[in-house]
PDB file of C-alpha atoms and ligand atoms in Angstrom:
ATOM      1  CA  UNK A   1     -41.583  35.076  46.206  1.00  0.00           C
ATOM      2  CA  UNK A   2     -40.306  32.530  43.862  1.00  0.00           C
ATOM      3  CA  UNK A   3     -40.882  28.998  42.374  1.00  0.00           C
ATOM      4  CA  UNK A   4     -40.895  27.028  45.474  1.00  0.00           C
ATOM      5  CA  UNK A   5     -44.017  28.764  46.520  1.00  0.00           C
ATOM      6  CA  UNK A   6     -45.565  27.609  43.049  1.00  0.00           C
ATOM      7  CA  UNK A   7     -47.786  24.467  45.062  1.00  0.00           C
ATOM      8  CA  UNK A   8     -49.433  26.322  47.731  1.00  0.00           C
ATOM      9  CA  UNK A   9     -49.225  30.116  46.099  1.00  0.00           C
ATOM     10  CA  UNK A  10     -52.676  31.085  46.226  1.00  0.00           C
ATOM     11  CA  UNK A  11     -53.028  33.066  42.725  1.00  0.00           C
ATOM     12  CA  UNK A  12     -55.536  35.074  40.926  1.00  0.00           C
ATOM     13  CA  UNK A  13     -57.272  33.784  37.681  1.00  0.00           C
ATOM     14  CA  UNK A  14     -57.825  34.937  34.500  1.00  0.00           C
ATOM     15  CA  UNK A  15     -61.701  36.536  34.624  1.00  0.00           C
ATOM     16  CA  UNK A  16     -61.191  37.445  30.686  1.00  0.00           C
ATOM     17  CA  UNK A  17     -59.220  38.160  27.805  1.00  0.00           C
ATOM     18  CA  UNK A  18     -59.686  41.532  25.854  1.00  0.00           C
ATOM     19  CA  UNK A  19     -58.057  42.048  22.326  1.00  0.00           C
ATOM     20  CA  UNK A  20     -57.143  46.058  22.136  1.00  0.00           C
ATOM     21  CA  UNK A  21     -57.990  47.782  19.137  1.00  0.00           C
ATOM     22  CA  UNK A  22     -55.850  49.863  16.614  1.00  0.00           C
ATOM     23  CA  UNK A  23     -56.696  53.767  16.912  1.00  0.00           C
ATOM     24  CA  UNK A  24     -55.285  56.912  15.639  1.00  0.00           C
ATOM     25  CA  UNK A  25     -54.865  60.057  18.314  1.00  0.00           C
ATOM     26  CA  UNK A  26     -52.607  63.382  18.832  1.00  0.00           C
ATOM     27  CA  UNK A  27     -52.093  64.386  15.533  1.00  0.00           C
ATOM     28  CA  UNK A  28     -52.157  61.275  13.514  1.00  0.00           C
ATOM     29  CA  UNK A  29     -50.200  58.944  16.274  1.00  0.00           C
ATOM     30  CA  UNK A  30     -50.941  55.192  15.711  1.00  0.00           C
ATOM     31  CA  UNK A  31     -51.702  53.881  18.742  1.00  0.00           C
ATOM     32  CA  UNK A  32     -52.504  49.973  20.104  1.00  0.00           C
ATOM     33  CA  UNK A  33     -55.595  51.106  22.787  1.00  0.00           C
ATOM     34  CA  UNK A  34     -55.348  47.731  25.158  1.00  0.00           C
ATOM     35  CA  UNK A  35     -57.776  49.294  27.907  1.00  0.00           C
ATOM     36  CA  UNK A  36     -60.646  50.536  26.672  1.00  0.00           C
ATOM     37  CA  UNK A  37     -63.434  52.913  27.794  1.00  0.00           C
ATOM     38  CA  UNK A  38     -65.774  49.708  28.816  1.00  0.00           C
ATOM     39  CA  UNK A  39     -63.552  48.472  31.175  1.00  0.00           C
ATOM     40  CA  UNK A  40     -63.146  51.336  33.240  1.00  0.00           C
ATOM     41  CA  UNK A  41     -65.575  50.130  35.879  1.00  0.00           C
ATOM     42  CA  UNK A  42     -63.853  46.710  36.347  1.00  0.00           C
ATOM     43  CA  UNK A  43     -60.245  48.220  36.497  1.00  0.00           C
ATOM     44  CA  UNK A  44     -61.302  50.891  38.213  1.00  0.00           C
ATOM     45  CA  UNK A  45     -58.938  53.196  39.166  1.00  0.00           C
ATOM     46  CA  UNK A  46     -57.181  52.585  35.511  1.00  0.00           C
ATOM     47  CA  UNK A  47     -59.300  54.694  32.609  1.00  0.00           C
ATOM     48  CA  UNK A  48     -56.841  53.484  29.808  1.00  0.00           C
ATOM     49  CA  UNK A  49     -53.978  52.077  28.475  1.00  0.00           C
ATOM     50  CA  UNK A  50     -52.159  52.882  25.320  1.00  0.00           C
ATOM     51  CA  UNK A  51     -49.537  51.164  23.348  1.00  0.00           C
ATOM     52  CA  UNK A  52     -46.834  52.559  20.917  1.00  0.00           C
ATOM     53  CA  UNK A  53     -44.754  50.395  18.972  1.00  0.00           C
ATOM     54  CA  UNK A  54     -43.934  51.384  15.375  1.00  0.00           C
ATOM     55  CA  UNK A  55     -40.450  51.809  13.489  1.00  0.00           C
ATOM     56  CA  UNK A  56     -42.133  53.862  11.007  1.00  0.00           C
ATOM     57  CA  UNK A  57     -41.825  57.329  11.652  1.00  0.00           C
ATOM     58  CA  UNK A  58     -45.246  58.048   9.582  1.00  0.00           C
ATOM     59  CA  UNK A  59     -47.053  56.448  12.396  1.00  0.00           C
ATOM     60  CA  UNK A  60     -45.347  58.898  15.395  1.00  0.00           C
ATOM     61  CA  UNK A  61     -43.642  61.962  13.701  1.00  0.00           C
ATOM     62  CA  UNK A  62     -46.847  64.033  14.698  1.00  0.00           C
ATOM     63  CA  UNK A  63     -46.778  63.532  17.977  1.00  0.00           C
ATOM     64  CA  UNK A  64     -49.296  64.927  20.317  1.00  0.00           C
ATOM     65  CA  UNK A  65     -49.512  68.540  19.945  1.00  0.00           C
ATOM     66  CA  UNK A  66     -50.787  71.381  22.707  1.00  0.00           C
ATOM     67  CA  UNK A  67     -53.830  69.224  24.295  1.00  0.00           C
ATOM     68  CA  UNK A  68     -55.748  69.769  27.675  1.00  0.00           C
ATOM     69  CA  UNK A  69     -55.763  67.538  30.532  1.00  0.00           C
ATOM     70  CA  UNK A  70     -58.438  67.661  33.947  1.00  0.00           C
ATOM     71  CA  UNK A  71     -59.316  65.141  36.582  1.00  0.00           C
ATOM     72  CA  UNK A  72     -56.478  62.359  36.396  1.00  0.00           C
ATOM     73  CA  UNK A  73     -52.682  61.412  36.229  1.00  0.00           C
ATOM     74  CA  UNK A  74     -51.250  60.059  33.300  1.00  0.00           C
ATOM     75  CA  UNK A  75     -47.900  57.717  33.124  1.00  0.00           C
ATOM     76  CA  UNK A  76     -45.874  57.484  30.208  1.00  0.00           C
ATOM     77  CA  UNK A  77     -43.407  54.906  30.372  1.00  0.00           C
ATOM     78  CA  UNK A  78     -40.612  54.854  27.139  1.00  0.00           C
ATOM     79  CA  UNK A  79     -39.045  51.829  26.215  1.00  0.00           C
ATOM     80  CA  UNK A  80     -37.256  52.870  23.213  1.00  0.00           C
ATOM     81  CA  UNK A  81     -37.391  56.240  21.558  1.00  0.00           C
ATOM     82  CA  UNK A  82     -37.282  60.079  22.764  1.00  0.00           C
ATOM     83  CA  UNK A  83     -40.407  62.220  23.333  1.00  0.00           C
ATOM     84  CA  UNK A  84     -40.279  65.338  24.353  1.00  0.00           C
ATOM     85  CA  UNK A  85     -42.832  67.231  26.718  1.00  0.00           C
ATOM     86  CA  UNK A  86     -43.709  70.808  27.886  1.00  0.00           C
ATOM     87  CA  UNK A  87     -46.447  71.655  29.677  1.00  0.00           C
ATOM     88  CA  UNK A  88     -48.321  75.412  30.650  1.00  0.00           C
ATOM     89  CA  UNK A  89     -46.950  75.158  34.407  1.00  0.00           C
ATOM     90  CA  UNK A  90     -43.088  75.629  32.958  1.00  0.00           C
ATOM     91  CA  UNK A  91     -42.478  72.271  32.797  1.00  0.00           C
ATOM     92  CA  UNK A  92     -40.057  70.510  30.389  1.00  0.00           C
ATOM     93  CA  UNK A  93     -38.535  67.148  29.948  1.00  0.00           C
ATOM     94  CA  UNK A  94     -36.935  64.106  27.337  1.00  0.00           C
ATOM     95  CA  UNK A  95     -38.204  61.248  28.300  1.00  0.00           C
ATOM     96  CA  UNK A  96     -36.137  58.236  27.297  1.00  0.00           C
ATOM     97  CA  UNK A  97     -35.836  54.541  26.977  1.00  0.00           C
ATOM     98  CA  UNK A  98     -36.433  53.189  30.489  1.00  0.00           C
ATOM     99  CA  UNK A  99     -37.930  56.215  31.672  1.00  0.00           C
ATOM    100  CA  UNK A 100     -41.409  57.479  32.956  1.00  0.00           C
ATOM    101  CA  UNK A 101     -43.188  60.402  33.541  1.00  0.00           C
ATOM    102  CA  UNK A 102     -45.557  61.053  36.020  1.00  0.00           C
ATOM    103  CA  UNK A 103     -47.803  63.711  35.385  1.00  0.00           C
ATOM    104  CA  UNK A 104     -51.190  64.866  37.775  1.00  0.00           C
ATOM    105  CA  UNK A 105     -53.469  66.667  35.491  1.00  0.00           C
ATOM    106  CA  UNK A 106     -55.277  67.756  38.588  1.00  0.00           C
ATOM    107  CA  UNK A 107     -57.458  70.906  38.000  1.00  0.00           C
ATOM    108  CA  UNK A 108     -56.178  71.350  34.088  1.00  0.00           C
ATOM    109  CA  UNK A 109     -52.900  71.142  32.623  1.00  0.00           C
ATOM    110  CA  UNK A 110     -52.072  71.800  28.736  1.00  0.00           C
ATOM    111  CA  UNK A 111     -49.025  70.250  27.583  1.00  0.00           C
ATOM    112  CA  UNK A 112     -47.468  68.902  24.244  1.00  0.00           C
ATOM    113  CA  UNK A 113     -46.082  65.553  23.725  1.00  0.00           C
ATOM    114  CA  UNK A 114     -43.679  65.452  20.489  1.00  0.00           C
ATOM    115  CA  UNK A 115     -41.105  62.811  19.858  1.00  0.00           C
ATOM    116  CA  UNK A 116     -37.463  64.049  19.175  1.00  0.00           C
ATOM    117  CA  UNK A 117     -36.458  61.850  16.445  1.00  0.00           C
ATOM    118  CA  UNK A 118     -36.956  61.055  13.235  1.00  0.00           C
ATOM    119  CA  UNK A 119     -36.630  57.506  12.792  1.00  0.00           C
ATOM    120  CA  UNK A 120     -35.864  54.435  14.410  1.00  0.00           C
ATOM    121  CA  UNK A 121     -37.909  52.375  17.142  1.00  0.00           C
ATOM    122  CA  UNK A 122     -40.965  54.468  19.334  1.00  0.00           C
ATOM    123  CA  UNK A 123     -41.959  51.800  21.918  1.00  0.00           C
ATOM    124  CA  UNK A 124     -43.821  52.642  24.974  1.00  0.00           C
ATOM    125  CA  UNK A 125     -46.624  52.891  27.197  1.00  0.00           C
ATOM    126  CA  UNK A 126     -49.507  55.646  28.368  1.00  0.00           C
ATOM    127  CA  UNK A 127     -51.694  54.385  31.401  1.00  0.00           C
ATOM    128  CA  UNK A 128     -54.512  56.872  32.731  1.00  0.00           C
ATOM    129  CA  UNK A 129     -54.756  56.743  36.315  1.00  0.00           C
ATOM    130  CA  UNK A 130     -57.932  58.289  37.637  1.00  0.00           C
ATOM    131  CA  UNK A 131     -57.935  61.128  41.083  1.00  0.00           C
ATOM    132  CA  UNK A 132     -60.338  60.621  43.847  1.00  0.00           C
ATOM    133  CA  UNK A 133     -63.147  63.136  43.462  1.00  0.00           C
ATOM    134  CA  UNK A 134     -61.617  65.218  46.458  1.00  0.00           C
ATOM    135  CA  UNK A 135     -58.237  65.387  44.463  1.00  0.00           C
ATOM    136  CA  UNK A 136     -59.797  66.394  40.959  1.00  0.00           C
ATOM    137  CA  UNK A 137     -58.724  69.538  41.004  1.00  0.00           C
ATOM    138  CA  UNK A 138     -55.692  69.369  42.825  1.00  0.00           C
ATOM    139  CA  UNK A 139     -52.567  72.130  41.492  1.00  0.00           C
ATOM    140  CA  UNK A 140     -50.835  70.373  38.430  1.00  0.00           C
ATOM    141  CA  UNK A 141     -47.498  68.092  39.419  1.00  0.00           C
ATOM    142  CA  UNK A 142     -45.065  66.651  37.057  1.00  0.00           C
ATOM    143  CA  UNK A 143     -41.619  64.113  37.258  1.00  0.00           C
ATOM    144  CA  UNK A 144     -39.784  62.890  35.252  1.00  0.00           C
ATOM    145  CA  UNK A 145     -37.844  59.833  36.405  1.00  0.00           C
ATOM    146  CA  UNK A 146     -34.973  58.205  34.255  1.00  0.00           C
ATOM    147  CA  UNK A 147     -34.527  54.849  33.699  1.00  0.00           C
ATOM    148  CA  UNK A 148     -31.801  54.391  36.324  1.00  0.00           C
ATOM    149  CA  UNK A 149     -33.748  55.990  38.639  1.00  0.00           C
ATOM    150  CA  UNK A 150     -36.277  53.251  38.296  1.00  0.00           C
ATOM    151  CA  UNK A 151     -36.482  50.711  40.833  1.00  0.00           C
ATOM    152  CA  UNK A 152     -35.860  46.849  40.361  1.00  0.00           C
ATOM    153  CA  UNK A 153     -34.865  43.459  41.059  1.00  0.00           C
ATOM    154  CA  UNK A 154     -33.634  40.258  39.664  1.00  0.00           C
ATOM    155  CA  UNK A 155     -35.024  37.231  41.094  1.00  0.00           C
ATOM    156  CA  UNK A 156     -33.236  34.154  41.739  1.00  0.00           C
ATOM    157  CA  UNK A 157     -34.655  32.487  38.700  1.00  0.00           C
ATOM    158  CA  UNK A 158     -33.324  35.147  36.372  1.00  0.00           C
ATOM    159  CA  UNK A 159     -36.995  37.675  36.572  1.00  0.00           C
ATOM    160  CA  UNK A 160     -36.430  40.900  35.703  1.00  0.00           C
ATOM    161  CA  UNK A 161     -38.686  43.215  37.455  1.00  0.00           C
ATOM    162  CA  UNK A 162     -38.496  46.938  37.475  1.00  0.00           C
ATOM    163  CA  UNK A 163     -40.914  48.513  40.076  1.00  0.00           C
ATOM    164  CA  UNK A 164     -42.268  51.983  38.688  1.00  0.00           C
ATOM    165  CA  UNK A 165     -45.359  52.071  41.056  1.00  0.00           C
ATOM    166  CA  UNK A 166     -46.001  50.369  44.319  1.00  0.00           C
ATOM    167  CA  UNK A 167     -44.152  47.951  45.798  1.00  0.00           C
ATOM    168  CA  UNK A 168     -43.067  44.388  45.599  1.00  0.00           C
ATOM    169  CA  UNK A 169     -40.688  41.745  46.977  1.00  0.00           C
ATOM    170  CA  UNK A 170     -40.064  44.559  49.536  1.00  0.00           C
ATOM    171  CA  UNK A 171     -38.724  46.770  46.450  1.00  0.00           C
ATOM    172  CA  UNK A 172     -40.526  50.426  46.989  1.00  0.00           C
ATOM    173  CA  UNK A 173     -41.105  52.065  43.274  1.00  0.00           C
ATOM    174  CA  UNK A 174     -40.473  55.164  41.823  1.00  0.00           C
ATOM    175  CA  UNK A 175     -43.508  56.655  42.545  1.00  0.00           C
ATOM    176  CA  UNK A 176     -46.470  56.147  45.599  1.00  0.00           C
ATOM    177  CA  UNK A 177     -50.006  56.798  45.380  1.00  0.00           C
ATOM    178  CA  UNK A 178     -52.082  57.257  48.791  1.00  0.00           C
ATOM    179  CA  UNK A 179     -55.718  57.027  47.304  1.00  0.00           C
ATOM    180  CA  UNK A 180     -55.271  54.367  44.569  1.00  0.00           C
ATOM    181  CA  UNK A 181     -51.940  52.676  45.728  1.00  0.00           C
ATOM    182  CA  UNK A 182     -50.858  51.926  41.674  1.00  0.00           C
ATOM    183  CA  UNK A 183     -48.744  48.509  41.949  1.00  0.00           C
ATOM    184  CA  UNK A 184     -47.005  49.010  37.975  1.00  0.00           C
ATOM    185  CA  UNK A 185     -44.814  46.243  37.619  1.00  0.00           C
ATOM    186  CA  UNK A 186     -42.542  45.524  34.005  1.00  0.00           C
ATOM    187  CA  UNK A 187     -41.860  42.385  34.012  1.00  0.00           C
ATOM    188  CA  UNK A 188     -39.157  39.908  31.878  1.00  0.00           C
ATOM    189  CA  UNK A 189     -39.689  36.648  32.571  1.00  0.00           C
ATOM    190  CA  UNK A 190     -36.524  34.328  30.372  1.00  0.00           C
ATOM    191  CA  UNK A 191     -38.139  30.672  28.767  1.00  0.00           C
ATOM    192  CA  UNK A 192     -39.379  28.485  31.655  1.00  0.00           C
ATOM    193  CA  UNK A 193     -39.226  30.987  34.360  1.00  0.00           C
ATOM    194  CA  UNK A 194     -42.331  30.264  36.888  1.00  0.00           C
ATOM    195  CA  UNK A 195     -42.891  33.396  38.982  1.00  0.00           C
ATOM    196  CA  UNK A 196     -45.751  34.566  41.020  1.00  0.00           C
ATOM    197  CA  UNK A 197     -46.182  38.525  42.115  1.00  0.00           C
ATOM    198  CA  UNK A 198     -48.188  39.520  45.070  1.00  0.00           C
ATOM    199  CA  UNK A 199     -51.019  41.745  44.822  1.00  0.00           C
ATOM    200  CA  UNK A 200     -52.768  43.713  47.298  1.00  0.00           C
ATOM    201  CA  UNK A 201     -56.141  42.712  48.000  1.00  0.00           C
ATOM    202  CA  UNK A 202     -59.176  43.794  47.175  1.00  0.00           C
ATOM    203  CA  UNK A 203     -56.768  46.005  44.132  1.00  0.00           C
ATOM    204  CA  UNK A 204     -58.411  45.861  40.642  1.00  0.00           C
ATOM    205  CA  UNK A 205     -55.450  43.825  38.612  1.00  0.00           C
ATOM    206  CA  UNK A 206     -54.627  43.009  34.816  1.00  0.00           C
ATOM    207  CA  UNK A 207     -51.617  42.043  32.367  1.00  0.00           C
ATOM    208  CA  UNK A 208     -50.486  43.061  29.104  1.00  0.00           C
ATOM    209  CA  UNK A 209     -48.550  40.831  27.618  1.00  0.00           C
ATOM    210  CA  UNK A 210     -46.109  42.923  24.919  1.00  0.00           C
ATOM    211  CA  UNK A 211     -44.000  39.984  23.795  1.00  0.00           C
ATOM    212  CA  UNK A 212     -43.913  36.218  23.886  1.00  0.00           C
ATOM    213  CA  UNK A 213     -46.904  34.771  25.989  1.00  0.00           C
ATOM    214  CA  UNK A 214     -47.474  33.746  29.537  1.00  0.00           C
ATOM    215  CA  UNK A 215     -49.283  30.914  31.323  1.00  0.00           C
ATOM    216  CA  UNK A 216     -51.315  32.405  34.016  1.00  0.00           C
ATOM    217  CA  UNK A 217     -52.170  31.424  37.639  1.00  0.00           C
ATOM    218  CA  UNK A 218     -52.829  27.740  38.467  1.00  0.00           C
ATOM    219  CA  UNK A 219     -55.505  26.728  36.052  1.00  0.00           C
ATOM    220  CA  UNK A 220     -52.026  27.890  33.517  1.00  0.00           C
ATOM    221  CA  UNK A 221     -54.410  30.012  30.773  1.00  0.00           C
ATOM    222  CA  UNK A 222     -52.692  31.424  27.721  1.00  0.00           C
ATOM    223  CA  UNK A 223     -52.289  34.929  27.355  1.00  0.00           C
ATOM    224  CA  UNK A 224     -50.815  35.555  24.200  1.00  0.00           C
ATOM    225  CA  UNK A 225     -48.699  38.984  23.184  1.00  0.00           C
ATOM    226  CA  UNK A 226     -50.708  41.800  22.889  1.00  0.00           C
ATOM    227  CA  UNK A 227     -53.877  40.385  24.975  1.00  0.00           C
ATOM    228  CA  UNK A 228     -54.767  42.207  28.122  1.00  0.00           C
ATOM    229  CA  UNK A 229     -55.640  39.473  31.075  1.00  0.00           C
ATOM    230  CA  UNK A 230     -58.599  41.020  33.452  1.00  0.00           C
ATOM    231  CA  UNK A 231     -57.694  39.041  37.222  1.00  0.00           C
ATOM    232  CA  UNK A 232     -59.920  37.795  39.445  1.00  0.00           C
ATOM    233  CA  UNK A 233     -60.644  39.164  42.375  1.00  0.00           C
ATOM    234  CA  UNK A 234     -60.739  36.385  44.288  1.00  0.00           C
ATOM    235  CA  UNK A 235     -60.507  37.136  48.118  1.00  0.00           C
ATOM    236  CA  UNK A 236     -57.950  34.364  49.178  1.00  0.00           C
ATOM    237  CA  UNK A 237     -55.927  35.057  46.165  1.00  0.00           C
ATOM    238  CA  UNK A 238     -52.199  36.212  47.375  1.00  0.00           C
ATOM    239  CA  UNK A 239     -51.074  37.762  43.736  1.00  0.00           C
ATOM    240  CA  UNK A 240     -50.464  36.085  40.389  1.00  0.00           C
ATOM    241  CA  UNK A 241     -48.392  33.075  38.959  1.00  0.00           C
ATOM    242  CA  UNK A 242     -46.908  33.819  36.079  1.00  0.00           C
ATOM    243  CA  UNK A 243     -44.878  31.050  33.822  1.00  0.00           C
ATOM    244  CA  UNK A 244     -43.535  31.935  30.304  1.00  0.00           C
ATOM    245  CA  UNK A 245     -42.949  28.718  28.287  1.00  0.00           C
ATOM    246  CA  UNK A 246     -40.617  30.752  25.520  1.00  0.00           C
ATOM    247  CA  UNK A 247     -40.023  33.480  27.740  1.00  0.00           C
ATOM    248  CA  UNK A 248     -42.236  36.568  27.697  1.00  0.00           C
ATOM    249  CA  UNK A 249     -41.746  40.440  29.100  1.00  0.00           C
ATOM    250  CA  UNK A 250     -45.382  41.826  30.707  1.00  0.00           C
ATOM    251  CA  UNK A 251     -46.999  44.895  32.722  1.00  0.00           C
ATOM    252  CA  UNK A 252     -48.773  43.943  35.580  1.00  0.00           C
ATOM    253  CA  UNK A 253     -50.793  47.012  37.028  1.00  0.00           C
ATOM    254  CA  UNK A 254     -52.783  46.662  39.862  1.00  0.00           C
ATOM    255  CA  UNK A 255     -54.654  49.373  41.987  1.00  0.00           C
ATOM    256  CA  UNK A 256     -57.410  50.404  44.680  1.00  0.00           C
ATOM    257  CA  UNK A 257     -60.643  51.052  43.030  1.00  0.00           C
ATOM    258  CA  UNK A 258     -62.079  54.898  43.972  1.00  0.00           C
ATOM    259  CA  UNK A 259     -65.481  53.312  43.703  1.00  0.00           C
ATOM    260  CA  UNK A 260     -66.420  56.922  42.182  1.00  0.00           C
ATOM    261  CA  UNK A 261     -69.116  57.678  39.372  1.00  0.00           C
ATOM    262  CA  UNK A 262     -66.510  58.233  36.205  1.00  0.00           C
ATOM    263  CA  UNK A 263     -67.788  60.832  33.056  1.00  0.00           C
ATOM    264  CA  UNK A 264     -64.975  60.799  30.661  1.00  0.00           C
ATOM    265  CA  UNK A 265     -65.255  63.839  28.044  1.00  0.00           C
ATOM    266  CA  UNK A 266     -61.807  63.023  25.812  1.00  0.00           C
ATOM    267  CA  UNK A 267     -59.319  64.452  27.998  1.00  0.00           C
ATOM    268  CA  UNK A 268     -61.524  65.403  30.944  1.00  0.00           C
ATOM    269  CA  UNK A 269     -62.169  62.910  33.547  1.00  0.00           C
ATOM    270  CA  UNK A 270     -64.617  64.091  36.220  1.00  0.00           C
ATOM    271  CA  UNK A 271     -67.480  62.913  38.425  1.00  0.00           C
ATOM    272  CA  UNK A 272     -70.262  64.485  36.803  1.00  0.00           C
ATOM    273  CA  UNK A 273     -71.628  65.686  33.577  1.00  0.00           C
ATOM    274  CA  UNK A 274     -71.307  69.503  34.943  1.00  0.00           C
ATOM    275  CA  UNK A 275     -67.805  69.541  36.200  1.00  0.00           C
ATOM    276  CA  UNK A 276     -67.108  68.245  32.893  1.00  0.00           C
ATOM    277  CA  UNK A 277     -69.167  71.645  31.165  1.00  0.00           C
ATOM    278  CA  UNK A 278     -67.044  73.387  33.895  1.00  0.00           C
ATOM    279  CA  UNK A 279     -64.032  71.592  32.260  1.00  0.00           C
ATOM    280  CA  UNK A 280     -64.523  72.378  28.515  1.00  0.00           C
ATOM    281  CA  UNK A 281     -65.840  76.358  29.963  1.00  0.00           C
ATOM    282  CA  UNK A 282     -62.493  77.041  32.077  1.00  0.00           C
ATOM    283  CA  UNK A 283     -60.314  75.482  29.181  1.00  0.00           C
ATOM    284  CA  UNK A 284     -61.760  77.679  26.532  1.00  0.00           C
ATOM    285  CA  UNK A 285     -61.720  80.833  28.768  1.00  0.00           C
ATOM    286  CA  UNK A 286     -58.207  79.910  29.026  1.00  0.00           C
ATOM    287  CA  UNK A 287     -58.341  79.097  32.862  1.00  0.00           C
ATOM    288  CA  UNK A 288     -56.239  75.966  32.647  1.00  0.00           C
TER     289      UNK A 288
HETATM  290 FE1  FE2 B 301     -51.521  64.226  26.977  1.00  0.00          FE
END
């Protein structure tokens, strides 16, 4: 879709804004936490979303040593710096600017996240996608796709989009989900583009702005860099107009809600308090 559309384009509102706030996880890793634990009904299936954006090494050198993982998938999406994971299945992988990784906890995974340099920009993104309760403890799975590997599309008004999840303007992502159909969009929009993005229906949607600031959907409210943008759910609603007066560069993530009861211990994300007892039981035992 494009600009002509802009008149009758049906589009999503902003429900609310929500300011992250600075935390400190891993080993010492400053982090930018823009979805927090309280929203995890609304934006159900998303449990959180973590940004990393610091030039000084003291705020990443640690990294995120040997740590458990049960009940959900977690994306890690670089935009500038090296990190290095290994995991307790054999896995191994750099992950690089432009490039994600995909891993599915499923029924426990231990891995180590460590970045391999030692100065220099670390910019990127960790979003925690939840498993339907019949998936929980599915065998481990992990991919690592580079950033040419990573669909995307220029529009005709000069919109960058890369398509990591999901699909859109008929562009299929790197990577499908049946239960929770993720739509993760990174999006540039250049000063005065007008865009609008379709969005599934009935999908649980928000934006982070990283840089500049967007005006969004018809009623044109401000979302300015580093705000996350909760959309309405509005049943009509095709997607989401998005205009950047100065130009602006955004995720849009979007996805079916599981509808599911959700206990979050740390790193455990079950259904119930005892699966989560399970959880901490079969980690210690050393059953991950
Ligand atoms: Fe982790």
């Amino acid at each position: 879709m494009n600009a002509m559309v802009e008149s009758v384009f049906r589009s999503r509102e902003v429900e609310c804004l929500v300011a992250g706030v600075s935390v400190s996880d891993g080993a010492g890793v400053k982090l930018f936490r823009v979805l927090t634990a309280d929203l995890q009904g609304r934006l159900d299936p998303f449990l959180m979303l973590d940004e990393f954006r610091s030039d000084d090494p003291d705020d990443y050198l640690a990294g995120f040593p040997s740590h458990p993982h049960r009940g959900f998938e977690t994306v890690t999406y670089m935009l500038a710096g090296r990190m290095r994971h290994r995991d307790n299945a054999g896995h191994e992988g750099l992950l690089t600017a432009g490039g994600v990784q995909w891993m599915t906890a499923g029924r426990g995974i231990v891995h180590s996240e460590l970045p391999e340099q030692e100065d220099g920009l670390m910019h990127g993104f960790q979003l925690w996608v939840n498993l339907p309760a019949r998936d929980k403890l599915t065998a481990p799975d992990y991919r690592d796709i580079p950033a040419e590997a990573i669909p995307g599309y220029v529009a005709d008004n000069g919109v960058t989009v890369k398509v990591i999840a999901g699909e859109s303007d008929g562009v299929i992502g790197a990577v499908q989900r049946e239960a929770t159909a993720p739509l993760y969009l990174d999006i540039d929009l250049p000063p005065g583009a007008v865009y609008s993005v379709a969005i599934p229906t009935g999908h649980n949607a928000f934006v982070y702005v990283y840089q500049g600031r967007v005006d969004l959907g018809q009623r044109g409210r401000r979302v300015e860099a580093r705000q996350l943008a909760v959309l309405s759910n509005a049943p009509e609603a095709e997607g989401v107009l998005l205009r950047g007066p100065d130009g602006a560069r955004l995720l849009l993530i979007a996805g079916r809600p599981l509808r599911e009861p959700i206990v979050q211990w740390g790193p455990f994300v079950m259904n119930r308090r005892e699966e989560i007892e399970t959880a901490l039981a079969d980690y210690r035992d050393g059953r991950f």
